[in-house]
PDB file of C-alpha atoms in Angstrom:
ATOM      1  CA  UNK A   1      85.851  -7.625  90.972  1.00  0.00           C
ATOM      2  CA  UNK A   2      84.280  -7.552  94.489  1.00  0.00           C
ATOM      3  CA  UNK A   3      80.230  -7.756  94.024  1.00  0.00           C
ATOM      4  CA  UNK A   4      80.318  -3.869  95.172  1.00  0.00           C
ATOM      5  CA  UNK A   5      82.508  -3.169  92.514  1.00  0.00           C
ATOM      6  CA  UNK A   6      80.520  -5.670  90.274  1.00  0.00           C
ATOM      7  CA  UNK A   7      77.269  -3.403  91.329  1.00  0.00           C
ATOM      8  CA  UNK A   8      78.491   0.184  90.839  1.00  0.00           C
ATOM      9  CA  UNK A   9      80.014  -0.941  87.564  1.00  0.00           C
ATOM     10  CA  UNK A  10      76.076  -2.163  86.733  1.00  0.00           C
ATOM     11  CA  UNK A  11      74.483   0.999  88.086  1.00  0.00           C
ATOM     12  CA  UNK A  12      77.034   2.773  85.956  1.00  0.00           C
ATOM     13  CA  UNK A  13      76.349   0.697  82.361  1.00  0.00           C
ATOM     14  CA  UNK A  14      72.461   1.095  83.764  1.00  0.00           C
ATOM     15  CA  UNK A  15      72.326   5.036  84.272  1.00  0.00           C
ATOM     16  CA  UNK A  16      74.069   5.418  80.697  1.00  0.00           C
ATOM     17  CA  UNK A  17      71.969   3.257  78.822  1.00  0.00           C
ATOM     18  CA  UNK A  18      69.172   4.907  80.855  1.00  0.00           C
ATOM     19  CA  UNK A  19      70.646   8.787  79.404  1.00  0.00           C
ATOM     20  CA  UNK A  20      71.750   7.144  75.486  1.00  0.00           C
ATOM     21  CA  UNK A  21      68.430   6.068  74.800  1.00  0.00           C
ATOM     22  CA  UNK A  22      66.460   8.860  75.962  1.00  0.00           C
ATOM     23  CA  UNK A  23      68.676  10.939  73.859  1.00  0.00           C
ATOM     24  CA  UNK A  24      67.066   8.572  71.537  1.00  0.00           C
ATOM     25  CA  UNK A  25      63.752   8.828  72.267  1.00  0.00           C
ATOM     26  CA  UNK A  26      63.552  12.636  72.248  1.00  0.00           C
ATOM     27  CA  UNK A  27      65.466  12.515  68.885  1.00  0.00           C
ATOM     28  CA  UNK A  28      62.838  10.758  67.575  1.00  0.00           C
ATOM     29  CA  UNK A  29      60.259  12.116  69.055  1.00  0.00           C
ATOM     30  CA  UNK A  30      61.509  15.339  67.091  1.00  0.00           C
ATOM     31  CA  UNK A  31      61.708  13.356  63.531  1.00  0.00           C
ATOM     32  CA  UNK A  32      58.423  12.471  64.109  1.00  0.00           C
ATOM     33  CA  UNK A  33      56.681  15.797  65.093  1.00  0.00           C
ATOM     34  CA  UNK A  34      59.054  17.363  62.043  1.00  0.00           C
ATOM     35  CA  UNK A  35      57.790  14.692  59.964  1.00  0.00           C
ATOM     36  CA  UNK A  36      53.980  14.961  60.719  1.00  0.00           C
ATOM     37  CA  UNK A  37      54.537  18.718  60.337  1.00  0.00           C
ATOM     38  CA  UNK A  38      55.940  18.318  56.700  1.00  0.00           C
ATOM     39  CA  UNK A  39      53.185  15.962  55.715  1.00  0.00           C
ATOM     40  CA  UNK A  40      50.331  18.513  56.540  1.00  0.00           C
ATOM     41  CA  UNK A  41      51.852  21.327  56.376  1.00  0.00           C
ATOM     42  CA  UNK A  42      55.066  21.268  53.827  1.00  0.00           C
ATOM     43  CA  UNK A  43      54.293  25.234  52.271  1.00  0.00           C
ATOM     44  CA  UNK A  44      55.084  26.233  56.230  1.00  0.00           C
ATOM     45  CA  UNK A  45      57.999  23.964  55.940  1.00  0.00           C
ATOM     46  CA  UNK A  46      59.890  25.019  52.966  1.00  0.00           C
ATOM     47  CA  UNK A  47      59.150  28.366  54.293  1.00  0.00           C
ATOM     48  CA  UNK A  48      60.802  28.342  57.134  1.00  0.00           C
ATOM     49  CA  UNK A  49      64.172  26.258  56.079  1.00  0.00           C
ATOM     50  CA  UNK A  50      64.435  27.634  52.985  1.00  0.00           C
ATOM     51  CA  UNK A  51      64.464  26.007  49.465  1.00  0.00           C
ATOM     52  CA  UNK A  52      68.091  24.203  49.998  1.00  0.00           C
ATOM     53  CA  UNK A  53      66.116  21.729  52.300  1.00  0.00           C
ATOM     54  CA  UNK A  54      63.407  20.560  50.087  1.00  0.00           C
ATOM     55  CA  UNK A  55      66.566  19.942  47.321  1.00  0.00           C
ATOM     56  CA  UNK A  56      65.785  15.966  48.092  1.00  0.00           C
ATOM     57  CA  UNK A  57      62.010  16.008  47.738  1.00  0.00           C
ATOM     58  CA  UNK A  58      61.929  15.022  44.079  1.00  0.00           C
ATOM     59  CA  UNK A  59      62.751  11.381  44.743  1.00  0.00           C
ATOM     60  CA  UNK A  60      61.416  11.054  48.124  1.00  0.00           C
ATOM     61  CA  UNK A  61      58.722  12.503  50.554  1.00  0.00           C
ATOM     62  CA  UNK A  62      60.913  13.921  53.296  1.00  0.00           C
ATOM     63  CA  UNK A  63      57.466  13.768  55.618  1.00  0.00           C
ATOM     64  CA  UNK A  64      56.779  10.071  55.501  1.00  0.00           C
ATOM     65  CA  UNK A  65      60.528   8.890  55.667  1.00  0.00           C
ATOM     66  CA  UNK A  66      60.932  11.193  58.761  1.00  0.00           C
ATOM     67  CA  UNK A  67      57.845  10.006  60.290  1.00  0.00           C
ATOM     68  CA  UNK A  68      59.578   6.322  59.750  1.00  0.00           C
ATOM     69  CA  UNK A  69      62.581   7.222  61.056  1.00  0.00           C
ATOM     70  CA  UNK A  70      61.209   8.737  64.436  1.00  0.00           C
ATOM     71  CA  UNK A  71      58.808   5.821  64.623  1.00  0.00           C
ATOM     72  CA  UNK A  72      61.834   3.683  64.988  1.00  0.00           C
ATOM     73  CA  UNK A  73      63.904   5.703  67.285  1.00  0.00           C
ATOM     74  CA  UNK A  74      61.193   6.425  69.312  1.00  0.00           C
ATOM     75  CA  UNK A  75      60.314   2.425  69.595  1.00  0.00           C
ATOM     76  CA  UNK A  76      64.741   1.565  70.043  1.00  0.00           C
ATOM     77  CA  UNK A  77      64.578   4.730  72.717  1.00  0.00           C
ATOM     78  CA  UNK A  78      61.738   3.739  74.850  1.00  0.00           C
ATOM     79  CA  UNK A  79      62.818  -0.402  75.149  1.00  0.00           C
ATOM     80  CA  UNK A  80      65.852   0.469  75.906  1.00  0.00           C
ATOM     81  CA  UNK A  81      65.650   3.393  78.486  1.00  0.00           C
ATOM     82  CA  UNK A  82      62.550   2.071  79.723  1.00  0.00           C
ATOM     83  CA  UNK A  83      64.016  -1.802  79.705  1.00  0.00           C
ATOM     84  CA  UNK A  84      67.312  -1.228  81.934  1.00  0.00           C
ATOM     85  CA  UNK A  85      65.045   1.288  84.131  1.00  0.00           C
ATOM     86  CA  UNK A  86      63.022  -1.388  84.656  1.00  0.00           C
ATOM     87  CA  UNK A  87      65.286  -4.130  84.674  1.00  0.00           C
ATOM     88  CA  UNK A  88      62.775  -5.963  82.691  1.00  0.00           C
ATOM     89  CA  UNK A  89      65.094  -9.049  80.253  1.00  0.00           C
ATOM     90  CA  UNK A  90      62.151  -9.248  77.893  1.00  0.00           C
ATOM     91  CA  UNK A  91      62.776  -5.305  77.303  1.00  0.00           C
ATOM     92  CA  UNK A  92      66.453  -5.396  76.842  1.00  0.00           C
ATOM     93  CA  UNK A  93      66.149  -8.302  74.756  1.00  0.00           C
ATOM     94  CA  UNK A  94      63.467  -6.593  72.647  1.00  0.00           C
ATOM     95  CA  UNK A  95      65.916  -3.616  72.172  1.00  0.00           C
ATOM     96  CA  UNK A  96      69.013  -6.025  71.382  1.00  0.00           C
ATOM     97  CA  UNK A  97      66.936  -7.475  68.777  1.00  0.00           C
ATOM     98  CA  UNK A  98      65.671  -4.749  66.914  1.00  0.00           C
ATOM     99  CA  UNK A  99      69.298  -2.451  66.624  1.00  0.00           C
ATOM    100  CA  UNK A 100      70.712  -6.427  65.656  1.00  0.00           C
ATOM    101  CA  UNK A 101      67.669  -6.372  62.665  1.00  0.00           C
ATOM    102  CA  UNK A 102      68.691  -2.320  61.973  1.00  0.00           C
ATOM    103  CA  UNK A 103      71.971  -3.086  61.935  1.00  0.00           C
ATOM    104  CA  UNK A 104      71.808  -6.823  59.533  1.00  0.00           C
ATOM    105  CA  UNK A 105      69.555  -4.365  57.466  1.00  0.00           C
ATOM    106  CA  UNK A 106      72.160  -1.489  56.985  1.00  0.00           C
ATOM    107  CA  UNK A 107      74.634  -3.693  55.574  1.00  0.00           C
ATOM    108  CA  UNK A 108      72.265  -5.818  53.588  1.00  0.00           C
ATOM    109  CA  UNK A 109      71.274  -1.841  52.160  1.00  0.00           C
ATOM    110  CA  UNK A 110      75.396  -1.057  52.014  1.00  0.00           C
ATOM    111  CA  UNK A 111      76.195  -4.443  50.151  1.00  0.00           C
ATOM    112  CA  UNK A 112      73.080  -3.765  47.626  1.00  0.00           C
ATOM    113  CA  UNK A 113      74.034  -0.270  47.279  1.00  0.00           C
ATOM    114  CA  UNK A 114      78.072  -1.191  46.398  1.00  0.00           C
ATOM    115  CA  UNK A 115      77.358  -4.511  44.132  1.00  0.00           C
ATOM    116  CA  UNK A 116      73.895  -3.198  42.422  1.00  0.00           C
ATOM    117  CA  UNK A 117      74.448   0.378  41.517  1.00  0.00           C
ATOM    118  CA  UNK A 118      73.490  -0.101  38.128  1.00  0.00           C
ATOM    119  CA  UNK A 119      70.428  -1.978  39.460  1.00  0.00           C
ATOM    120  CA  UNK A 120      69.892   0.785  42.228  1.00  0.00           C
ATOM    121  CA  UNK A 121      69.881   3.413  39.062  1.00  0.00           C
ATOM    122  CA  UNK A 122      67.673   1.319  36.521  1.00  0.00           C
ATOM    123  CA  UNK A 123      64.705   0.830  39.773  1.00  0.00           C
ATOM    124  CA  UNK A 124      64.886   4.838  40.440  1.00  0.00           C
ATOM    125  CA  UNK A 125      64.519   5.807  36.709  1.00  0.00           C
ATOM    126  CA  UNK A 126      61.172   3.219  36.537  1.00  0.00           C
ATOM    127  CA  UNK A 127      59.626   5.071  39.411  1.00  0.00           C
ATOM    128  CA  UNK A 128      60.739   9.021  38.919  1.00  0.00           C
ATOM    129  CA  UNK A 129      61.267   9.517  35.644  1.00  0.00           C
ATOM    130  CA  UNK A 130      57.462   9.172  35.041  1.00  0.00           C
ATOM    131  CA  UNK A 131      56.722  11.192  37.614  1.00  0.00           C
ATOM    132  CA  UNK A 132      59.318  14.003  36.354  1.00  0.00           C
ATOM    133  CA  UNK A 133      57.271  13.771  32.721  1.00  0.00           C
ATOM    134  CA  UNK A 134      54.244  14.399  33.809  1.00  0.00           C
ATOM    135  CA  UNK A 135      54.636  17.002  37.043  1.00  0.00           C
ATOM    136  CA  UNK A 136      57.724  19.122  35.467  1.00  0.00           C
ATOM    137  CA  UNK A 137      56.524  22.183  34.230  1.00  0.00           C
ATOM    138  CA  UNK A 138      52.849  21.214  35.986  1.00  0.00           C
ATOM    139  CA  UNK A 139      53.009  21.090  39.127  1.00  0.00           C
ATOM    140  CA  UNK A 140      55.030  24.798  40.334  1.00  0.00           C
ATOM    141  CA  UNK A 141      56.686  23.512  43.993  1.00  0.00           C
ATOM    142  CA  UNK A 142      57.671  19.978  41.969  1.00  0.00           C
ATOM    143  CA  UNK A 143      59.491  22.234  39.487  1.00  0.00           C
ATOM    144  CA  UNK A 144      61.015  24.448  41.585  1.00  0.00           C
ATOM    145  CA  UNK A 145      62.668  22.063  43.725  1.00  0.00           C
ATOM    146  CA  UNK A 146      64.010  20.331  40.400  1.00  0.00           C
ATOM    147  CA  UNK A 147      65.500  23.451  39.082  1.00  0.00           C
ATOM    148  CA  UNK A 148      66.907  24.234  41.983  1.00  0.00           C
ATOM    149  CA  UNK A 149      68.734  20.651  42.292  1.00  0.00           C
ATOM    150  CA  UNK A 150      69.795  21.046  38.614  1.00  0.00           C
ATOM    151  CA  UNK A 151      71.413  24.732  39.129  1.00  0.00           C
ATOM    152  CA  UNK A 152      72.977  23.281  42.443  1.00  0.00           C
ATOM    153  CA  UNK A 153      74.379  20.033  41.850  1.00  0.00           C
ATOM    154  CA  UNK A 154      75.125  20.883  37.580  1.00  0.00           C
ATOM    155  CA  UNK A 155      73.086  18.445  36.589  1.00  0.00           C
ATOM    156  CA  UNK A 156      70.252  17.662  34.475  1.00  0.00           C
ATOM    157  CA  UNK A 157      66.896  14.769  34.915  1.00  0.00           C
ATOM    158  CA  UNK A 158      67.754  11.781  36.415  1.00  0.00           C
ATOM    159  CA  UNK A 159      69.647  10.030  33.788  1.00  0.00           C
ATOM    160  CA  UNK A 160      70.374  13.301  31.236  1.00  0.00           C
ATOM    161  CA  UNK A 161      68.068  15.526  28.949  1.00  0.00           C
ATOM    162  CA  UNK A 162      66.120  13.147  27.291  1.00  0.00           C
ATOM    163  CA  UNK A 163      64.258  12.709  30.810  1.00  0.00           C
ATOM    164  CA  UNK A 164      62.329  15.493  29.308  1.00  0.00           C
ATOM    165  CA  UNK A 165      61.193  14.209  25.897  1.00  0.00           C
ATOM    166  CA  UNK A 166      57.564  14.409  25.433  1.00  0.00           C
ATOM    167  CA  UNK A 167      57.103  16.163  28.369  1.00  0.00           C
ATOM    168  CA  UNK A 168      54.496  18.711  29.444  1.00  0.00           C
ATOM    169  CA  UNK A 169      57.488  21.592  29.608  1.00  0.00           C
ATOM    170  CA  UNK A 170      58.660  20.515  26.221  1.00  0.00           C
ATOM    171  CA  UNK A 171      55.394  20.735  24.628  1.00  0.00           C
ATOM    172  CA  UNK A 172      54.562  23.870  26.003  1.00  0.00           C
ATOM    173  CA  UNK A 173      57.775  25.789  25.650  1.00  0.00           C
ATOM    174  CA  UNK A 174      59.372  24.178  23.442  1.00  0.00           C
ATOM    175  CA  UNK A 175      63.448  23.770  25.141  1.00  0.00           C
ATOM    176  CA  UNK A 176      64.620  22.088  27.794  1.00  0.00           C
ATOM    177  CA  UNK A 177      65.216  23.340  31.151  1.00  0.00           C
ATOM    178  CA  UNK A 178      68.075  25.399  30.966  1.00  0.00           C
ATOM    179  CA  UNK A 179      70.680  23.764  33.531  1.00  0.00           C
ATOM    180  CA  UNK A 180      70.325  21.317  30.356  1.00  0.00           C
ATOM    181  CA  UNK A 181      72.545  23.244  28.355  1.00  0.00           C
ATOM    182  CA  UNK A 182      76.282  24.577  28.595  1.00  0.00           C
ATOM    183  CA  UNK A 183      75.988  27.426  29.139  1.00  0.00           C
ATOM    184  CA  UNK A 184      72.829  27.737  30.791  1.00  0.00           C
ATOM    185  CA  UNK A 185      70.359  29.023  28.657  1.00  0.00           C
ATOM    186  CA  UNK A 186      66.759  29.553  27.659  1.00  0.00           C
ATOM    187  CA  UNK A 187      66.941  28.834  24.284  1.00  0.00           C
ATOM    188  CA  UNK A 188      68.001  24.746  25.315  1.00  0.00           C
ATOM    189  CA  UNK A 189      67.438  22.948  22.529  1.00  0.00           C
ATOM    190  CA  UNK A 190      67.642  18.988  21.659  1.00  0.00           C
ATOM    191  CA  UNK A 191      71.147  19.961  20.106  1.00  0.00           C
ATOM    192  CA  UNK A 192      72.303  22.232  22.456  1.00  0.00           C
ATOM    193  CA  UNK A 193      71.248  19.535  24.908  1.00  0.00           C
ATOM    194  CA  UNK A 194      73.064  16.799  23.027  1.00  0.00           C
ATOM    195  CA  UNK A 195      76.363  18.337  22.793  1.00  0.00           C
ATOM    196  CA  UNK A 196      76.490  20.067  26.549  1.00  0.00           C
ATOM    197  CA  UNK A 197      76.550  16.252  27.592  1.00  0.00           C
ATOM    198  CA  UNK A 198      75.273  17.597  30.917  1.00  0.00           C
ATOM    199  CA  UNK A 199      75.202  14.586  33.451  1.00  0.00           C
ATOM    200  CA  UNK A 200      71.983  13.164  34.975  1.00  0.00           C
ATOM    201  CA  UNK A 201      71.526  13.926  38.797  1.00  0.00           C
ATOM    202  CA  UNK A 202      71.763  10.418  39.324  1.00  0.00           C
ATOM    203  CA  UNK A 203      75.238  10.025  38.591  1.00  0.00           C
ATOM    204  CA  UNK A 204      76.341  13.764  39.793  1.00  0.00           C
ATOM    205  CA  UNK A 205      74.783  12.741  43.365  1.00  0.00           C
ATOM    206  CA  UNK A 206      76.844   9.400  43.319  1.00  0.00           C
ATOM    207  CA  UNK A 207      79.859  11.045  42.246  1.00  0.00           C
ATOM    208  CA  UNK A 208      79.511  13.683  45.142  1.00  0.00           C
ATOM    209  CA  UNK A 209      79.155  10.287  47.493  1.00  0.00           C
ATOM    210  CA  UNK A 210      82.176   9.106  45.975  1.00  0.00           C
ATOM    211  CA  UNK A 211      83.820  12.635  46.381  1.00  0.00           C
ATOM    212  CA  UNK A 212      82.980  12.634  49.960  1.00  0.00           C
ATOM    213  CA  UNK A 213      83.132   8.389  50.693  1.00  0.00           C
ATOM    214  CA  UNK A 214      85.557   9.260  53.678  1.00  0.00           C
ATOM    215  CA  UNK A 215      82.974  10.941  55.613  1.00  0.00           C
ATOM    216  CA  UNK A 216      80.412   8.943  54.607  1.00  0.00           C
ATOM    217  CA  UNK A 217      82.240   5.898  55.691  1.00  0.00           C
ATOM    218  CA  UNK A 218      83.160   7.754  58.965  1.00  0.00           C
ATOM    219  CA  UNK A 219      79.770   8.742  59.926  1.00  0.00           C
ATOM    220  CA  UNK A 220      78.694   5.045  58.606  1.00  0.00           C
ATOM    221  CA  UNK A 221      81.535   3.276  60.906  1.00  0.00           C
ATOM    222  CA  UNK A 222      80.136   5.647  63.715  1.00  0.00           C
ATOM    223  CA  UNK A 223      76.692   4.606  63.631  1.00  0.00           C
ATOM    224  CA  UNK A 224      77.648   1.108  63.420  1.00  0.00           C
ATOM    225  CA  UNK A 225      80.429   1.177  66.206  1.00  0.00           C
ATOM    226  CA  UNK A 226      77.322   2.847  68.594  1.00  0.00           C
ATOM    227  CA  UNK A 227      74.955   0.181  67.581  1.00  0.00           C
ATOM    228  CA  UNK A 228      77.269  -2.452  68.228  1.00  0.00           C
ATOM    229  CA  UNK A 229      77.936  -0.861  71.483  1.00  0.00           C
ATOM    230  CA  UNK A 230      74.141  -0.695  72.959  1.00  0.00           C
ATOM    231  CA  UNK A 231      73.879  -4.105  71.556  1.00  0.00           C
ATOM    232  CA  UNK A 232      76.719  -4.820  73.669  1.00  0.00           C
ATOM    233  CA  UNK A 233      75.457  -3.227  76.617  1.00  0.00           C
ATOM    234  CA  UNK A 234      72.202  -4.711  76.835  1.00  0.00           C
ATOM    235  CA  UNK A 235      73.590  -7.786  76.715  1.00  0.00           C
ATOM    236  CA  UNK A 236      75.439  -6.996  79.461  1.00  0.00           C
ATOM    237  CA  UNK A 237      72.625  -6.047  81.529  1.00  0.00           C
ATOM    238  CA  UNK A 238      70.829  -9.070  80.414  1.00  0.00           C
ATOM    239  CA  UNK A 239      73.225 -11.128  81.747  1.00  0.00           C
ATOM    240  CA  UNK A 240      73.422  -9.620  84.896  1.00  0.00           C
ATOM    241  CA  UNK A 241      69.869  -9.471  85.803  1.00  0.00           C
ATOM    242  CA  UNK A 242      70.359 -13.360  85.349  1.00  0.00           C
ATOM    243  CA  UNK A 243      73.075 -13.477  87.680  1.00  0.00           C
ATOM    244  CA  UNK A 244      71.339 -10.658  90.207  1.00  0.00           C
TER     245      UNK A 244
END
């Protein structure tokens, strides 16, 4: 290529790296804002998105993962749109190396998550099935977004009814929930329970994965094949500024 070539095709790569990651940045600028505004304010939340969207708040809290998240993107946005702006190498390599430790880190997380399953299950119980005993029945939000999950996704606890022996619910009312039971019912006894064999949302949510692995691999491939890419490109800028 002739160096005018060379420099257009530069000024190209530059003005798109420039446009991806302040996509980015305002992406995560919005995780974060959402985020912040679940943490203080997660009644307003919930109110305004509905109950379907708090269905994963059991096991995590939505507010600090999203303020996480758009910590990151907002950190992988600004090096890189403000690095190739800037032309600045120490930028550009600070953005190649923190989508490299992302990316080493997702399939570390994918590799864990295919081999250790089992292990993956028995670390979740430890942490929420305490924390189902003692807030189910207690604490009214908490309960509500659990019986919600149950009725949606057919499932019942974590692992299966037992997740609700010695309970607060079950010494206060007496039954189970009743997405416990086949069919659902109020009157859920520790038989009923035993022979409905209703699964534990644990398994019911992995089984859904499994259901849907196609798309999950898809969007999965996706994410990777774009992070490989701005990798790629700042690189590519890096190199050039050398040469330039």
């Amino acid at each position: 290529l002739s160096p005018g070539a060379k420099m257009g095709c530069f000024t190209f790569i530059k003005v798109m790296m420039i446009l991806f990651n302040l996509t980015i940045f305002l992406g995560g600028g919005t995780l974060l804002g959402v985020g912040i505004w679940v943490t203080v304010d997660g009644d307003s939340f919930l109110d305004v998105f509905g109950a379907l969207s708090s269905s994963v708040m059991q096991v995590v809290n939505v507010g600090y993962f999203l303020i996480v998240i758009g910590a990151i993107l907002l950190i992988i946005g600004f090096l890189g749109c403000y690095g190739a702006q800037k032309e600045s190498k120490c930028l550009l390599m600070m953005f190649f190396s923190v989508v490299l430790i992302i990316f080493i880190a997702e399939i570390a997380a994918a590799v864990v998550a295919l081999v250790y399953t089992g292990l993956a299950e028995t670390l979740l119980s430890a942490v929420v099935t305490p924390i189902l005993k003692e807030n189910y029945g207690k604490d009214k939000s908490f309960t509500e977004i659990w019986n919600i999950t149950m009725t949606k996704v057919h499932c019942c606890g974590l692992n299966n009814y037992t997740d609700f022996d010695n309970t607060y619910w079950l010494e206060e009312h007496g039954t189970y929930p009743s997405p416990c039971c086949k069919p659902s019912t109020q009157l859920c006894n520790a038989t009923l329970a035993a022979e409905s064999k209703v699964p534990g949302c644990f398994d019911q949510i992995l089984e859904e994965i499994k259901t849907n692995a196609g798309v999950v691999g898809g969007v999965a491939a996706g994410i990777a094949a774009l992070e490989i890419a701005s990798m790629a490109v700042s690189m590519y800028l890096y190199c050039q500024l050398d040469q330039k």
